[in-house]
mmCIF file of C-alpha atoms in Angstrom:
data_model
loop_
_atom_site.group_PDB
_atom_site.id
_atom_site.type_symbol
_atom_site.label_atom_id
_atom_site.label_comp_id
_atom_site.label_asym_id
_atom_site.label_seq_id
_atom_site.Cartn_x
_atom_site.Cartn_y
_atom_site.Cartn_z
ATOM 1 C CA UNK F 994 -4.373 6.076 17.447
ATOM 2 C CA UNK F 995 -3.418 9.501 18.080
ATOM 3 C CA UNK F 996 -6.293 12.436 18.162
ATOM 4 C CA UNK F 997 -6.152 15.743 18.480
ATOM 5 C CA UNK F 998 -6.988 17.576 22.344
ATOM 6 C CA UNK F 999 -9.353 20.186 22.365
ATOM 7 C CA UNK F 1000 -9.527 21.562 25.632
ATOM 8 C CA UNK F 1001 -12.510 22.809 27.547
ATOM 9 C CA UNK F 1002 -12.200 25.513 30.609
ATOM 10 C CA UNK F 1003 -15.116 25.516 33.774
ATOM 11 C CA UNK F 1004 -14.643 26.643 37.016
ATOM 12 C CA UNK F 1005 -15.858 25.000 40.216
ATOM 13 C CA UNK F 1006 -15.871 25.773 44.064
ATOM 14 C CA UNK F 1007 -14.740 23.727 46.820
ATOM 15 C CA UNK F 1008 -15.350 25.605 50.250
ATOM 16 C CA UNK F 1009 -15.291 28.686 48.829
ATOM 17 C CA UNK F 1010 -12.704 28.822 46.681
ATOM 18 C CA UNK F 1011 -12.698 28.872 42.545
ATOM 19 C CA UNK F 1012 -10.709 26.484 40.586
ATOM 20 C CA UNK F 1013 -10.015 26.570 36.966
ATOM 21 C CA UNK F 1014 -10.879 22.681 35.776
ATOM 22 C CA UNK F 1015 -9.443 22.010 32.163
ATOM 23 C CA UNK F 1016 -10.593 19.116 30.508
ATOM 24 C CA UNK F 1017 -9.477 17.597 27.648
ATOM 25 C CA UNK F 1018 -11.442 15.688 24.928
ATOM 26 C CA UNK F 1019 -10.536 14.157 21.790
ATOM 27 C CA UNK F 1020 -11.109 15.544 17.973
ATOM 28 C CA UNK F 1021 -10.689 13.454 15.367
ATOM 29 C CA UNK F 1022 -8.102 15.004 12.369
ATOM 30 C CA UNK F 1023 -10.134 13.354 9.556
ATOM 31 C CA UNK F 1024 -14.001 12.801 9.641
ATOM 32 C CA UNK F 1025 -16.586 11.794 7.166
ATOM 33 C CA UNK F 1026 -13.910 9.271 5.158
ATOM 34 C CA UNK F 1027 -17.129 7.577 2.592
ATOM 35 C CA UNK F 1028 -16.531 5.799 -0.862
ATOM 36 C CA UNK F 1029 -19.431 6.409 -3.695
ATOM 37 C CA UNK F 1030 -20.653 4.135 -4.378
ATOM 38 C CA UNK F 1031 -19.177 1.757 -2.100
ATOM 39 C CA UNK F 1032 -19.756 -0.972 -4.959
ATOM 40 C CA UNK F 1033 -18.725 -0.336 -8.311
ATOM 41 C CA UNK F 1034 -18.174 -1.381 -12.134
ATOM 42 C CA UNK F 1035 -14.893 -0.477 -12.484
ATOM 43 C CA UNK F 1036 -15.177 -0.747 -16.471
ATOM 44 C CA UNK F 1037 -18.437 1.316 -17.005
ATOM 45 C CA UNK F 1038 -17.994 3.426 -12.908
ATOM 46 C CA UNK F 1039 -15.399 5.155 -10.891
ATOM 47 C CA UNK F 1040 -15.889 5.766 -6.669
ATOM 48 C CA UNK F 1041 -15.486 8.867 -5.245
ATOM 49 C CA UNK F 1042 -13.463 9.202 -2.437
ATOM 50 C CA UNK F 1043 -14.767 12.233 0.225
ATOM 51 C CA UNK F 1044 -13.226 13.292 3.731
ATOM 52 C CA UNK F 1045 -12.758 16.097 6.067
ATOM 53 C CA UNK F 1046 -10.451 17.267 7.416
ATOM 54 C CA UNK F 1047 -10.557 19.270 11.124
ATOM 55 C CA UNK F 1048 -7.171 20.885 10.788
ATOM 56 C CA UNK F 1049 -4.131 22.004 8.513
ATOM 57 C CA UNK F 1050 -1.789 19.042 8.067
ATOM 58 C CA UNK F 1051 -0.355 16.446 5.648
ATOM 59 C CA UNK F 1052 -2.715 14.086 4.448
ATOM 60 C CA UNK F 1053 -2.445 10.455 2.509
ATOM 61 C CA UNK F 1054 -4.820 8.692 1.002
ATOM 62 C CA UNK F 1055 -4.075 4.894 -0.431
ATOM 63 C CA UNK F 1056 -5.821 1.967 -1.762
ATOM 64 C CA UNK F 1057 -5.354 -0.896 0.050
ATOM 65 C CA UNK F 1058 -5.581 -4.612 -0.789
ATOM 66 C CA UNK F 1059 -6.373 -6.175 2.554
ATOM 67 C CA UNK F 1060 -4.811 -4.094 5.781
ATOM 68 C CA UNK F 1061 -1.048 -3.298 4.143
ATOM 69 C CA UNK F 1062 -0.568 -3.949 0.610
ATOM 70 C CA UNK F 1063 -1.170 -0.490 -1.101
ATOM 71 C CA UNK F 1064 -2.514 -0.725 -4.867
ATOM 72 C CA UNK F 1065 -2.544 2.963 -5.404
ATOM 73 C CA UNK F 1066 -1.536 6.598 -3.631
ATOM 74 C CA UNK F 1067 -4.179 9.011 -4.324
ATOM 75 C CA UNK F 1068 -2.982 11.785 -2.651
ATOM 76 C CA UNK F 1069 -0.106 12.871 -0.582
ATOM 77 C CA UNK F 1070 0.226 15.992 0.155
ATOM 78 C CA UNK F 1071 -0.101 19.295 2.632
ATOM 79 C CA UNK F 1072 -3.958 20.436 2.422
ATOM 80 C CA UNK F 1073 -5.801 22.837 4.382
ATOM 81 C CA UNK F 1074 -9.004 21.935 7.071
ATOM 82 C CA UNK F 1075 -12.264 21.152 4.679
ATOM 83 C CA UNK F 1076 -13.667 18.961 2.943
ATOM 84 C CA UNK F 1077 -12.547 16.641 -0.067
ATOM 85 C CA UNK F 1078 -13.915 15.188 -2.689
ATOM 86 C CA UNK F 1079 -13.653 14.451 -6.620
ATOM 87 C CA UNK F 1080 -15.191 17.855 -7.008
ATOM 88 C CA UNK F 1081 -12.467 19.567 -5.635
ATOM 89 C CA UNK F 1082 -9.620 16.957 -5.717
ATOM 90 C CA UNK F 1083 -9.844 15.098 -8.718
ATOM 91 C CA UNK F 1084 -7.090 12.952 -7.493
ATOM 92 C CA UNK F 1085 -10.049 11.401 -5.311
ATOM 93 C CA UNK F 1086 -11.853 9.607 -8.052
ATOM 94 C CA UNK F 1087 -10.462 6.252 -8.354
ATOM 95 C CA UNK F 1088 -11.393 3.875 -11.496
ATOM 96 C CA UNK F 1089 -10.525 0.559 -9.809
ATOM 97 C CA UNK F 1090 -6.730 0.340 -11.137
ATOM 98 C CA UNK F 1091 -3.602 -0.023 -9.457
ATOM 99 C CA UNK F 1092 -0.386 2.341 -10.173
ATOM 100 C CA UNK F 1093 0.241 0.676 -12.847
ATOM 101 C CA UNK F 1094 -2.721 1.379 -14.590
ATOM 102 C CA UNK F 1095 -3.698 -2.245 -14.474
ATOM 103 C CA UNK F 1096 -7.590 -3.259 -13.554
ATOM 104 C CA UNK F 1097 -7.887 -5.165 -9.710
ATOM 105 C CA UNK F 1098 -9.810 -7.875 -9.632
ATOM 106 C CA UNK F 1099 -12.897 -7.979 -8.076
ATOM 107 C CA UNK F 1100 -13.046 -7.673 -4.120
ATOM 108 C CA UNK F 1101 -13.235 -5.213 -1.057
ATOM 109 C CA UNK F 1102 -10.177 -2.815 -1.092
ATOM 110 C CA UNK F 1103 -9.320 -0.560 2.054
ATOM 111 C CA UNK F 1104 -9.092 3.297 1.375
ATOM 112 C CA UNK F 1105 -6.784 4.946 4.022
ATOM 113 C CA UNK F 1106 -6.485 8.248 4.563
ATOM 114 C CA UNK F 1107 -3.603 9.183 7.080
ATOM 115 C CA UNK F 1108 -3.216 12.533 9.074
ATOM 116 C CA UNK F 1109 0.081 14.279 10.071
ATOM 117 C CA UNK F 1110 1.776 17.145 11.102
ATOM 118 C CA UNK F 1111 4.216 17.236 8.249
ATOM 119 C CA UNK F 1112 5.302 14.781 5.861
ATOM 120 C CA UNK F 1113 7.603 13.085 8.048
ATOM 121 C CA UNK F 1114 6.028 13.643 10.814
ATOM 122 C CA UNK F 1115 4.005 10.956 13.301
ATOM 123 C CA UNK F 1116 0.663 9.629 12.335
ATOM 124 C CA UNK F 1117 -1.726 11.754 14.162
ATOM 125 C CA UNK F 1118 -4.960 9.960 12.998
ATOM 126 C CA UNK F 1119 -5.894 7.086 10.511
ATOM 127 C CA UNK F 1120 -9.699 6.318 8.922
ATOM 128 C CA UNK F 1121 -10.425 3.588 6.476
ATOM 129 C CA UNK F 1122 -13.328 2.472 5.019
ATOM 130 C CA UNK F 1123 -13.956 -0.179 2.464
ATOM 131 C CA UNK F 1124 -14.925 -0.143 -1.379
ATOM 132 C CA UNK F 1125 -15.490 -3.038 -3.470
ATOM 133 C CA UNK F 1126 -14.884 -4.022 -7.404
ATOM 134 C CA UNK F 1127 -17.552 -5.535 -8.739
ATOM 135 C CA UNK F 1128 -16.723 -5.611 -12.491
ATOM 136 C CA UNK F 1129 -18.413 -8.190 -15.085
ATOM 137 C CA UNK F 1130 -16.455 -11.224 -15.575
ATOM 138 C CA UNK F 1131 -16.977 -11.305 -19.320
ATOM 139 C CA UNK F 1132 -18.374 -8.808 -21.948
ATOM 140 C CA UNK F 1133 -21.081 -9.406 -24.731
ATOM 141 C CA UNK F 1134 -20.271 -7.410 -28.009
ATOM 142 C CA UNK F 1135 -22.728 -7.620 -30.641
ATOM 143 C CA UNK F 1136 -21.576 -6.360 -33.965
ATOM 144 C CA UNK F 1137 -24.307 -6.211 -37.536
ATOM 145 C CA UNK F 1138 -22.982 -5.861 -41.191
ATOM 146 C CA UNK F 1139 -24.883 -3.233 -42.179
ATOM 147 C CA UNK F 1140 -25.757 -3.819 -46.105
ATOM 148 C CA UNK F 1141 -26.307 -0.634 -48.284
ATOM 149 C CA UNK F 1142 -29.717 -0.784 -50.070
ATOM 150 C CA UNK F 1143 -30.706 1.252 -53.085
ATOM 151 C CA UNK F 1144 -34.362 1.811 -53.930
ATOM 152 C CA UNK F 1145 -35.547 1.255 -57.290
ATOM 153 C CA UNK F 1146 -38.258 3.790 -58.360
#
């Protein structure tokens, strides 16, 4: 996986003498990736999907089932460094439905959000995290016949 350098600049002496030292370390692109809640009732709930991002760049965001097989693209698109969430991407909430607007069944599901330069660009960074489904298996409806009563005085 592929980070971002962020480089660092110190000086040291050796015998008298002062040396630049650079050193590298490694920034993640996207930070933070979270479902809430991680668990939900996809028929009465909906999760919301929050990350941040530490720099400019093209950014995807799928539901997975398992590692590969993507239910759902969220969002795919250029977006700024921040923060996201259903507050200000409403593209982030997700109801527990594939593309086809068809419920999953209940399990864990892998939300992937993937970082790069452009949109055909390498992959400079990849989080996932995992939300599950947990939807009733059956409904009770109760229904009354309501009867119209008229008092007698």
């Amino acid at each position: 996986m592929f980070k971002k350098l962020v480089s660092f600049v110190s000086i040291f002496a050796i015998m008298g003498m002062i040396f630049p030292l650079v050193v590298f370390a490694v920034a993640p692109y996207v930070t933070g990736l979270t479902a809430t809640p991680a668990t939900f009732n996809s028929i009465t709930q909906t999760t919301d999907i929050s990350f941040a991002t530490a720099t400019a760049g093209f950014i995807t965001v799928e539901v997975l089932d398992g590692a590969t097989q993507k239910k759902l693209l969220l969002s795919n698109e250029n977006l700024i460094a921040g923060s996201y969430s259903k507050a200000n991407k409403p593209a982030l909430e997700w109801n527990g439905k594939d593309s086809a607007g068809v419920a999953l069944p209940n399990k864990a599901y892998t939300v992937k959000v993937t970082s790069k330069q452009t949109a055909n660009g390498p992959v400079l960074d990849t989080e996932t995290t995992t939300v599950t489904v947990n939807a009733p298996s059956s409904i009770t409806i109760t229904t009354f016949n309501l009867t119209q009563v008229t008092a007698k005085a």
